[in-house]
Amino acid sequence: MLSELLAPFIAPALLNILLVSLQQTLAMVSVAAVISALLGLPLGVLLVVTERGHILPHRLLHRSVGTVVNLIRSTPFIILMVSIIPLTRLLVGTTVGTTAAIVPLTIAITPLFARLVEAAVREVDRGLIDAALAMGGSPWQIIRKVLVPEALPGIVAGLTVTLVSLIGYSTMAGVVGGGGLGDLGIRFGYQRFMPEVMLMVIVVLVVMVQSVQFVGDRAARAVNHRLQRRRQQPV
């Protein structure tokens, strides 16, 4: 479908390269997003429940996790990607290409999602937590049945923001050999002075971001409506 739309505007050879670059970007974003979600969700919850006065207070753990998250978030992505080259080589056996780019993308985006999850979980009404404690709920039960379900609309919205940021990071990965649309824009649009290629890359990225934002907003509203209906059900 995409190839048919772009065929009148771009040469077939460049169109093939564009499609390959798009596939690389989608692969980087999807794999990094899944891993980041699996890691960032428990980290975000942990940042809340281990603070003083919550259900699992642990001062040392709370400060340690918060410090690591802040250190990674404060490091520019380009610098982070270069600085963890030995770790990338250790994990995937190479430092160039789409597979290698997934490692720094995941490390960079996980703390962002963790902080967004933390913000969403903090918004949960404290009265619900106290009621669950009064009924004898364990910390794990409160996390699974109260904190995460109640914070789910905010978590979905945070995941949308994370995906949009991840798309931007993936283009920067192309600057240092990560492949994808960023690499295409640099090699052809900038270095070979082909503005039409750069324009096509920008258009594709805009479409990706708008699509992610649209789907994410719809999903957050759907989850929020479902949560409201559950609250309105008689006990």
Coordinates of N, CA and C in Angstrom, one line a residue:
M1 N 0.8 -1.2 0.0 CA 0.0 0.0 0.0 C 0.9 1.3 0.0
L2 N 1.8 1.3 0.9 CA 2.7 2.4 1.0 C 3.5 2.6 -0.3
S3 N 4.0 1.5 -0.8 CA 4.8 1.6 -2.1 C 4.0 2.1 -3.2
E4 N 2.7 1.8 -3.3 CA 1.9 2.3 -4.4 C 1.6 3.8 -4.2
L5 N 1.5 4.3 -3.0 CA 1.3 5.7 -2.8 C 2.5 6.5 -3.2
L6 N 3.7 6.0 -2.9 CA 4.9 6.7 -3.0 C 5.6 6.5 -4.4
A7 N 5.1 5.5 -5.1 CA 5.8 5.2 -6.4 C 5.8 6.4 -7.4
P8 N 4.8 7.2 -7.5 CA 4.9 8.3 -8.5 C 5.9 9.4 -8.1
F9 N 6.3 9.4 -6.8 CA 7.1 10.5 -6.3 C 8.6 10.2 -6.1
I10 N 9.0 8.9 -6.1 CA 10.3 8.5 -5.8 C 10.7 7.3 -6.7
A11 N 12.0 7.3 -7.0 CA 12.5 6.2 -7.9 C 12.4 4.9 -7.2
P12 N 12.2 3.8 -8.0 CA 11.9 2.5 -7.5 C 13.1 2.0 -6.6
A13 N 14.3 2.3 -7.0 CA 15.5 1.9 -6.1 C 15.4 2.5 -4.7
L14 N 15.2 3.9 -4.7 CA 15.1 4.6 -3.5 C 13.8 4.1 -2.7
L15 N 12.8 3.8 -3.4 CA 11.6 3.4 -2.7 C 11.8 2.1 -2.0
N16 N 12.6 1.2 -2.6 CA 12.9 -0.1 -1.9 C 13.7 0.2 -0.7
I17 N 14.7 1.1 -0.8 CA 15.5 1.4 0.4 C 14.7 2.0 1.5
L18 N 13.7 2.9 1.1 CA 12.8 3.5 2.1 C 12.0 2.4 2.8
L19 N 11.5 1.5 2.1 CA 10.7 0.4 2.7 C 11.5 -0.5 3.6
V20 N 12.8 -0.7 3.2 CA 13.7 -1.5 4.1 C 14.0 -0.7 5.4
S21 N 14.2 0.6 5.2 CA 14.5 1.4 6.4 C 13.3 1.5 7.3
L22 N 12.1 1.6 6.7 CA 10.9 1.6 7.5 C 10.8 0.3 8.3
Q23 N 11.1 -0.8 7.7 CA 11.0 -2.1 8.4 C 12.0 -2.1 9.5
Q24 N 13.2 -1.6 9.3 CA 14.2 -1.6 10.3 C 13.7 -0.7 11.5
T25 N 13.2 0.4 11.2 CA 12.7 1.3 12.3 C 11.6 0.7 13.1
L26 N 10.6 0.0 12.4 CA 9.5 -0.6 13.0 C 10.0 -1.8 13.9
A27 N 11.0 -2.5 13.5 CA 11.6 -3.6 14.2 C 12.3 -3.0 15.5
M28 N 13.1 -2.0 15.4 CA 13.7 -1.4 16.5 C 12.7 -0.9 17.5
V29 N 11.7 -0.1 17.1 CA 10.8 0.5 18.0 C 9.9 -0.6 18.7
S30 N 9.4 -1.6 17.9 CA 8.6 -2.6 18.5 C 9.3 -3.4 19.5
V31 N 10.5 -3.9 19.2 CA 11.2 -4.8 20.2 C 11.6 -4.0 21.4
A32 N 12.1 -2.8 21.2 CA 12.5 -1.9 22.3 C 11.3 -1.5 23.2
A33 N 10.2 -1.3 22.6 CA 9.0 -0.9 23.3 C 8.5 -2.1 24.2
V34 N 8.5 -3.3 23.6 CA 8.0 -4.4 24.4 C 8.9 -4.7 25.6
I35 N 10.2 -4.6 25.4 CA 11.2 -4.9 26.5 C 11.1 -3.7 27.5
S36 N 11.0 -2.5 27.1 CA 10.9 -1.4 28.0 C 9.6 -1.4 28.8
A37 N 8.5 -1.8 28.2 CA 7.3 -1.9 28.9 C 7.4 -3.0 30.0
L38 N 8.0 -4.1 29.7 CA 8.1 -5.2 30.7 C 9.0 -4.8 31.8
L39 N 10.0 -4.0 31.5 CA 10.9 -3.5 32.6 C 10.4 -2.3 33.3
G40 N 9.9 -1.4 32.5 CA 9.5 -0.1 33.1 C 8.3 -0.1 34.0
L41 N 7.3 -1.0 33.7 CA 6.1 -1.1 34.5 C 6.5 -1.5 36.0
P42 N 7.2 -2.6 36.2 CA 7.5 -2.9 37.6 C 8.5 -1.9 38.2
L43 N 9.4 -1.3 37.5 CA 10.2 -0.3 38.0 C 9.4 0.9 38.5
G44 N 8.4 1.4 37.7 CA 7.6 2.5 38.1 C 6.8 2.2 39.3
V45 N 6.2 1.0 39.4 CA 5.4 0.6 40.6 C 6.3 0.5 41.8
L46 N 7.5 0.0 41.6 CA 8.5 -0.1 42.7 C 8.9 1.3 43.2
L47 N 9.0 2.3 42.4 CA 9.4 3.6 42.8 C 8.3 4.2 43.7
V48 N 7.1 3.7 43.6 CA 6.0 4.2 44.4 C 5.8 3.4 45.7
V49 N 5.7 2.1 45.6 CA 5.4 1.3 46.8 C 6.6 1.3 47.8
T50 N 7.8 1.6 47.4 CA 8.9 1.5 48.3 C 9.2 2.8 49.0
E51 N 8.4 3.9 48.6 CA 8.7 5.2 49.3 C 8.1 5.1 50.7
R52 N 8.5 6.1 51.5 CA 8.1 6.1 52.9 C 6.6 6.2 53.1
G53 N 6.0 5.4 53.9 CA 4.6 5.5 54.1 C 3.7 4.7 53.2
H54 N 4.3 4.0 52.2 CA 3.5 3.2 51.3 C 3.5 1.8 51.7
I55 N 3.1 0.9 50.9 CA 2.8 -0.5 51.3 C 4.1 -1.3 51.5
L56 N 5.2 -0.9 50.8 CA 6.4 -1.7 50.9 C 7.6 -0.7 51.1
P57 N 7.6 0.1 52.2 CA 8.6 1.1 52.3 C 10.0 0.5 52.5
H58 N 10.9 1.0 51.6 CA 12.3 0.5 51.7 C 13.2 1.7 51.2
R59 N 13.8 2.4 52.1 CA 14.5 3.7 51.8 C 15.6 3.4 50.8
L60 N 16.5 2.5 51.1 CA 17.7 2.2 50.3 C 17.3 1.8 48.9
L61 N 16.3 0.9 48.8 CA 15.9 0.4 47.4 C 15.3 1.6 46.6
H62 N 14.4 2.4 47.3 CA 13.8 3.5 46.6 C 14.8 4.5 46.1
R63 N 15.8 4.8 46.9 CA 16.8 5.8 46.5 C 17.7 5.2 45.4
S64 N 18.0 3.9 45.5 CA 18.9 3.3 44.5 C 18.3 3.3 43.2
V65 N 17.0 2.8 43.1 CA 16.3 2.7 41.8 C 16.1 4.1 41.2
G66 N 15.7 5.1 42.1 CA 15.5 6.4 41.6 C 16.8 7.1 41.1
T67 N 17.9 6.8 41.7 CA 19.2 7.4 41.3 C 19.6 6.8 39.9
V68 N 19.5 5.5 39.7 CA 19.8 4.9 38.5 C 18.9 5.4 37.3
V69 N 17.6 5.5 37.6 CA 16.7 6.0 36.6 C 17.0 7.4 36.2
N70 N 17.3 8.3 37.2 CA 17.7 9.7 36.9 C 19.0 9.8 36.2
L71 N 20.0 8.9 36.5 CA 21.3 9.0 35.8 C 21.1 8.7 34.3
I72 N 20.3 7.7 34.0 CA 20.1 7.3 32.6 C 19.3 8.3 31.9
R73 N 18.3 8.9 32.5 CA 17.5 9.9 31.9 C 18.2 11.2 31.6
S74 N 19.2 11.5 32.4 CA 19.9 12.7 32.3 C 21.1 12.6 31.2
T75 N 21.3 11.4 30.7 CA 22.4 11.2 29.7 C 21.8 11.4 28.3
P76 N 22.3 12.3 27.5 CA 21.8 12.4 26.1 C 21.9 11.0 25.4
F77 N 21.0 10.7 24.5 CA 20.9 9.4 23.9 C 22.1 9.1 23.1
I78 N 22.6 10.1 22.3 CA 23.8 9.8 21.5 C 25.0 9.4 22.4
I79 N 25.2 10.1 23.5 CA 26.3 9.8 24.4 C 26.1 8.4 25.0
L80 N 24.8 8.2 25.4 CA 24.5 6.9 26.1 C 24.8 5.7 25.1
M81 N 24.4 5.9 23.8 CA 24.6 4.9 22.8 C 26.1 4.6 22.6
V82 N 26.9 5.6 22.6 CA 28.3 5.4 22.4 C 29.0 4.8 23.6
S83 N 28.5 5.2 24.8 CA 29.2 4.8 26.0 C 28.9 3.4 26.4
I84 N 27.8 2.8 25.9 CA 27.5 1.4 26.2 C 27.9 0.5 25.1
I85 N 28.7 0.9 24.2 CA 29.1 0.0 23.1 C 29.7 -1.3 23.6
P86 N 30.5 -1.4 24.6 CA 31.0 -2.7 25.1 C 29.8 -3.6 25.5
L87 N 28.8 -3.0 26.2 CA 27.7 -3.8 26.7 C 26.9 -4.3 25.5
T88 N 26.7 -3.4 24.5 CA 26.0 -3.8 23.3 C 26.7 -5.0 22.6
R89 N 28.0 -4.9 22.4 CA 28.7 -6.0 21.8 C 28.6 -7.2 22.6
L90 N 28.6 -7.1 23.9 CA 28.5 -8.3 24.8 C 27.2 -9.0 24.6
L91 N 26.1 -8.2 24.5 CA 24.8 -8.7 24.5 C 24.4 -9.3 23.1
V92 N 24.7 -8.6 22.0 CA 24.3 -9.0 20.7 C 25.4 -9.3 19.8
G93 N 26.6 -9.2 20.2 CA 27.8 -9.6 19.4 C 28.2 -8.6 18.3
T94 N 27.5 -7.4 18.2 CA 27.9 -6.4 17.2 C 27.4 -5.0 17.8
T95 N 28.0 -4.0 17.2 CA 27.7 -2.6 17.6 C 27.0 -1.8 16.4
V96 N 26.8 -2.5 15.3 CA 26.3 -1.8 14.1 C 25.0 -2.6 13.7
G97 N 24.0 -1.8 13.2 CA 22.8 -2.5 12.7 C 21.6 -2.3 13.6
T98 N 20.5 -2.8 13.1 CA 19.2 -2.7 13.8 C 19.2 -3.4 15.1
T99 N 19.8 -4.6 15.2 CA 19.8 -5.4 16.4 C 20.6 -4.7 17.5
A100 N 21.8 -4.2 17.1 CA 22.6 -3.5 18.1 C 21.9 -2.2 18.6
A101 N 21.1 -1.5 17.8 CA 20.5 -0.3 18.2 C 19.4 -0.6 19.2
I102 N 18.8 -1.8 19.3 CA 17.8 -2.1 20.2 C 18.3 -2.0 21.6
V103 N 19.5 -2.3 21.9 CA 20.1 -2.3 23.3 C 20.1 -0.9 23.8
P104 N 20.7 0.1 23.2 CA 20.7 1.5 23.8 C 19.3 2.1 23.8
L105 N 18.5 1.7 22.8 CA 17.1 2.2 22.7 C 16.3 1.8 24.0
T106 N 16.5 0.5 24.3 CA 15.8 -0.1 25.4 C 16.3 0.6 26.7
I107 N 17.6 0.7 26.9 CA 18.1 1.3 28.1 C 17.7 2.7 28.3
A108 N 17.7 3.4 27.2 CA 17.3 4.9 27.2 C 15.9 5.1 27.5
I109 N 15.0 4.3 27.0 CA 13.6 4.6 27.1 C 12.9 3.9 28.3
T110 N 13.5 2.9 28.9 CA 12.9 2.3 30.0 C 12.7 3.2 31.2
P111 N 13.7 4.0 31.6 CA 13.6 5.0 32.7 C 12.4 6.0 32.4
L112 N 12.3 6.4 31.2 CA 11.2 7.3 30.9 C 9.9 6.7 31.1
F113 N 9.7 5.5 30.7 CA 8.4 4.8 30.9 C 8.2 4.5 32.4
A114 N 9.3 4.2 33.1 CA 9.2 4.0 34.5 C 8.7 5.2 35.3
R115 N 9.2 6.4 34.9 CA 8.7 7.6 35.6 C 7.3 7.9 35.2
L116 N 6.9 7.6 34.0 CA 5.5 7.9 33.6 C 4.5 6.9 34.3
V117 N 5.0 5.7 34.5 CA 4.2 4.7 35.3 C 4.1 5.2 36.8
E118 N 5.2 5.7 37.3 CA 5.3 6.2 38.6 C 4.2 7.3 38.8
A119 N 4.2 8.2 37.9 CA 3.3 9.3 38.0 C 1.8 8.9 37.9
A120 N 1.6 7.9 37.1 CA 0.2 7.3 37.0 C -0.2 6.6 38.3
V121 N 0.7 5.8 38.8 CA 0.4 5.1 40.1 C 0.2 6.0 41.2
R122 N 0.9 7.1 41.3 CA 0.8 8.1 42.4 C -0.6 8.7 42.4
E123 N -1.3 8.7 41.2 CA -2.6 9.4 41.2 C -3.7 8.5 41.7
V124 N -3.4 7.2 42.0 CA -4.4 6.3 42.6 C -4.8 6.9 44.0
D125 N -6.1 6.9 44.2 CA -6.7 7.4 45.4 C -6.2 6.6 46.6
R126 N -5.6 7.3 47.6 CA -5.0 6.6 48.7 C -6.1 5.9 49.5
G127 N -7.4 6.3 49.4 CA -8.4 5.7 50.1 C -8.7 4.2 49.7
L128 N -8.5 4.0 48.4 CA -8.6 2.7 47.8 C -7.5 1.7 48.4
I129 N -6.3 2.3 48.5 CA -5.2 1.5 49.1 C -5.5 1.2 50.6
D130 N -5.9 2.2 51.3 CA -6.2 1.9 52.7 C -7.4 0.9 52.9
A131 N -8.4 1.0 52.0 CA -9.5 0.1 52.1 C -9.0 -1.4 51.8
A132 N -8.1 -1.5 50.8 CA -7.6 -2.8 50.5 C -6.7 -3.4 51.7
L133 N -6.0 -2.5 52.3 CA -5.2 -2.9 53.5 C -6.1 -3.3 54.7
A134 N -7.2 -2.6 54.8 CA -8.1 -2.9 55.9 C -8.8 -4.2 55.7
M135 N -8.9 -4.6 54.5 CA -9.6 -5.9 54.2 C -8.5 -7.1 54.2
G136 N -7.3 -6.8 54.5 CA -6.3 -7.8 54.7 C -5.5 -8.1 53.4
G137 N -5.6 -7.2 52.4 CA -4.9 -7.4 51.2 C -3.4 -7.4 51.3
S138 N -2.7 -8.3 50.7 CA -1.2 -8.3 50.7 C -0.7 -7.2 49.8
P139 N 0.6 -6.8 49.9 CA 1.1 -5.9 49.0 C 1.0 -6.3 47.5
W140 N 1.3 -7.6 47.2 CA 1.1 -8.0 45.8 C -0.3 -7.9 45.4
Q141 N -1.3 -8.3 46.2 CA -2.7 -8.2 45.8 C -3.1 -6.7 45.6
I142 N -2.6 -5.8 46.4 CA -2.9 -4.4 46.2 C -2.3 -3.9 44.9
I143 N -1.1 -4.3 44.6 CA -0.4 -3.9 43.4 C -1.2 -4.4 42.2
R144 N -1.6 -5.7 42.2 CA -2.2 -6.3 41.1 C -3.7 -6.0 40.9
K145 N -4.4 -5.7 42.0 CA -5.8 -5.5 41.9 C -6.3 -4.1 42.2
V146 N -5.4 -3.3 42.7 CA -5.8 -1.9 43.0 C -4.9 -0.9 42.2
L147 N -3.6 -0.9 42.4 CA -2.7 0.1 41.9 C -2.7 0.1 40.3
V148 N -2.3 -1.1 39.8 CA -2.2 -1.2 38.3 C -3.5 -1.0 37.6
P149 N -4.6 -1.6 38.0 CA -5.9 -1.4 37.3 C -6.4 0.1 37.4
E150 N -6.2 0.7 38.6 CA -6.7 2.1 38.7 C -5.8 3.0 37.9
A151 N -4.5 2.7 37.8 CA -3.6 3.6 37.1 C -3.5 3.3 35.6
L152 N -4.3 2.3 35.1 CA -4.1 1.8 33.7 C -4.3 2.9 32.7
P153 N -5.3 3.8 32.8 CA -5.4 4.8 31.8 C -4.2 5.7 31.7
G154 N -3.6 6.1 32.8 CA -2.4 6.8 32.8 C -1.2 6.0 32.3
I155 N -1.1 4.8 32.6 CA -0.1 3.9 32.1 C -0.1 3.8 30.5
V156 N -1.3 3.6 30.0 CA -1.5 3.6 28.5 C -1.1 4.9 27.9
A157 N -1.5 6.0 28.5 CA -1.1 7.3 28.0 C 0.4 7.5 28.0
G158 N 1.0 7.0 29.1 CA 2.5 7.0 29.2 C 3.2 6.2 28.2
L159 N 2.6 5.0 27.9 CA 3.2 4.1 26.9 C 3.1 4.8 25.5
T160 N 2.1 5.6 25.3 CA 2.0 6.3 24.0 C 3.1 7.4 23.9
V161 N 3.3 8.1 25.0 CA 4.4 9.1 25.0 C 5.8 8.4 24.8
T162 N 5.9 7.2 25.4 CA 7.2 6.4 25.3 C 7.4 6.0 23.9
L163 N 6.4 5.5 23.2 CA 6.5 5.1 21.8 C 6.9 6.3 20.9
V164 N 6.3 7.4 21.1 CA 6.6 8.6 20.3 C 8.1 9.0 20.5
S165 N 8.5 9.0 21.8 CA 9.9 9.3 22.1 C 10.8 8.2 21.5
L166 N 10.4 7.0 21.5 CA 11.2 5.9 20.9 C 11.4 6.1 19.4
I167 N 10.4 6.5 18.7 CA 10.5 6.8 17.3 C 11.6 7.8 17.1
G168 N 11.6 8.9 17.9 CA 12.6 9.9 17.7 C 14.0 9.4 18.0
Y169 N 14.1 8.6 19.1 CA 15.4 8.0 19.4 C 15.9 7.1 18.3
S170 N 15.0 6.3 17.7 CA 15.4 5.4 16.6 C 16.0 6.1 15.4
T171 N 15.6 7.3 15.2 CA 16.2 8.1 14.1 C 17.6 8.5 14.4
M172 N 17.8 8.9 15.7 CA 19.2 9.2 16.1 C 20.1 8.0 16.1
A173 N 19.6 6.8 16.3 CA 20.4 5.6 16.2 C 21.0 5.4 14.8
G174 N 20.3 5.9 13.8 CA 20.8 5.8 12.4 C 22.0 6.7 12.2
V175 N 22.3 7.7 13.0 CA 23.4 8.5 12.8 C 24.7 7.7 13.0
V176 N 24.7 6.7 13.9 CA 25.9 6.0 14.2 C 25.8 4.5 13.7
G177 N 25.1 4.3 12.6 CA 25.0 3.0 12.0 C 23.9 2.1 12.5
G178 N 22.9 2.7 13.1 CA 21.8 1.8 13.6 C 20.8 1.4 12.6
G179 N 20.9 2.0 11.4 CA 20.0 1.7 10.3 C 18.7 2.5 10.5
G180 N 17.6 2.1 9.7 CA 16.3 2.7 9.9 C 16.2 4.0 9.1
L181 N 15.1 4.8 9.4 CA 14.8 6.0 8.6 C 15.8 7.1 8.9
G182 N 16.4 7.1 10.1 CA 17.4 8.1 10.4 C 18.6 8.0 9.6
D183 N 19.1 6.7 9.4 CA 20.2 6.4 8.6 C 20.0 6.8 7.1
L184 N 18.7 6.5 6.6 CA 18.4 6.9 5.3 C 18.4 8.4 5.1
G185 N 17.8 9.1 6.0 CA 17.8 10.6 5.9 C 19.2 11.2 5.9
I186 N 20.1 10.6 6.7 CA 21.5 11.2 6.8 C 22.2 10.8 5.5
R187 N 22.2 9.6 5.1 CA 23.0 9.1 3.9 C 22.6 9.7 2.6
F188 N 21.3 9.7 2.4 CA 20.8 10.2 1.1 C 20.3 11.6 1.2
G189 N 19.5 11.9 2.2 CA 18.9 13.3 2.2 C 19.9 14.4 2.5
Y190 N 20.9 14.0 3.4 CA 21.9 15.1 3.8 C 23.2 14.9 3.0
Q191 N 23.8 13.7 3.1 CA 25.2 13.6 2.5 C 25.1 13.6 1.0
R192 N 24.1 13.1 0.4 CA 24.0 13.1 -1.1 C 23.1 14.2 -1.6
F193 N 22.7 15.1 -0.8 CA 21.9 16.3 -1.2 C 20.7 15.9 -2.0
M194 N 19.9 15.0 -1.4 CA 18.6 14.6 -2.0 C 17.5 15.0 -1.1
P195 N 17.0 16.2 -1.2 CA 16.0 16.7 -0.3 C 14.7 15.9 -0.4
E196 N 14.4 15.3 -1.6 CA 13.1 14.6 -1.7 C 13.1 13.4 -0.8
V197 N 14.3 12.8 -0.6 CA 14.4 11.6 0.3 C 14.2 12.1 1.7
M198 N 14.8 13.2 2.1 CA 14.7 13.7 3.4 C 13.2 14.0 3.7
L199 N 12.5 14.6 2.7 CA 11.1 14.9 2.8 C 10.3 13.7 3.0
M200 N 10.6 12.6 2.3 CA 9.9 11.4 2.4 C 10.1 10.8 3.8
V201 N 11.3 10.9 4.3 CA 11.6 10.3 5.6 C 10.8 11.1 6.7
I202 N 10.7 12.4 6.5 CA 10.0 13.2 7.5 C 8.5 12.9 7.4
V203 N 7.9 12.8 6.2 CA 6.5 12.4 6.0 C 6.2 11.1 6.7
V204 N 7.1 10.1 6.5 CA 6.8 8.8 7.1 C 6.9 8.8 8.6
L205 N 7.8 9.6 9.1 CA 7.9 9.7 10.6 C 6.7 10.4 11.2
V206 N 6.3 11.4 10.5 CA 5.1 12.2 11.0 C 3.9 11.2 11.0
V207 N 3.7 10.5 9.9 CA 2.6 9.5 9.9 C 2.7 8.5 11.0
M208 N 3.9 8.0 11.3 CA 4.1 7.0 12.3 C 3.7 7.6 13.7
V209 N 4.2 8.8 14.0 CA 3.9 9.5 15.2 C 2.4 9.8 15.4
Q210 N 1.8 10.3 14.3 CA 0.4 10.6 14.4 C -0.4 9.3 14.6
S211 N -0.1 8.2 14.0 CA -0.8 7.0 14.1 C -0.7 6.4 15.5
V212 N 0.6 6.5 16.1 CA 0.8 6.0 17.4 C 0.0 6.9 18.4
Q213 N 0.0 8.2 18.2 CA -0.7 9.1 19.1 C -2.3 8.8 19.1
F214 N -2.8 8.6 17.9 CA -4.2 8.4 17.7 C -4.6 7.1 18.4
V215 N -3.9 6.0 18.1 CA -4.2 4.7 18.7 C -4.1 4.8 20.2
G216 N -3.0 5.4 20.7 CA -2.8 5.5 22.1 C -3.9 6.3 22.8
D217 N -4.3 7.4 22.2 CA -5.4 8.2 22.8 C -6.7 7.4 22.9
R218 N -7.0 6.7 21.8 CA -8.2 5.9 21.8 C -8.2 4.8 22.8
A219 N -7.0 4.2 22.9 CA -6.9 3.1 23.9 C -7.0 3.6 25.3
A220 N -6.4 4.8 25.6 CA -6.5 5.3 27.0 C -7.9 5.7 27.3
R221 N -8.7 6.3 26.3 CA -10.1 6.6 26.6 C -10.9 5.3 26.8
A222 N -10.6 4.3 26.0 CA -11.4 3.0 26.2 C -11.1 2.4 27.6
V223 N -9.9 2.4 28.0 CA -9.5 1.9 29.3 C -10.2 2.7 30.4
N224 N -10.2 4.0 30.2 CA -10.7 4.9 31.3 C -12.2 4.7 31.4
H225 N -12.9 4.5 30.2 CA -14.4 4.3 30.3 C -14.7 2.9 30.9
R226 N -13.9 1.9 30.7 CA -14.1 0.6 31.3 C -13.9 0.7 32.8
L227 N -12.9 1.5 33.2 CA -12.6 1.6 34.6 C -13.8 2.4 35.3
Q228 N -14.3 3.4 34.7 CA -15.4 4.1 35.2 C -16.7 3.2 35.4
R229 N -16.9 2.4 34.4 CA -18.0 1.4 34.5 C -17.9 0.5 35.6
R230 N -16.6 0.0 35.8 CA -16.4 -0.9 36.9 C -16.6 -0.3 38.3
R231 N -16.2 1.0 38.4 CA -16.5 1.7 39.6 C -18.0 1.9 39.9
Q232 N -18.7 2.0 38.8 CA -20.2 2.3 39.0 C -21.0 1.0 39.3
Q233 N -20.4 -0.1 39.1 CA -21.1 -1.4 39.4 C -21.3 -1.5 40.9
P234 N -22.5 -2.0 41.3 CA -22.8 -2.2 42.7 C -21.9 -3.3 43.3
V235 N -21.5 -3.1 44.5 CA -20.7 -4.1 45.2 C -21.5 -5.2 45.7

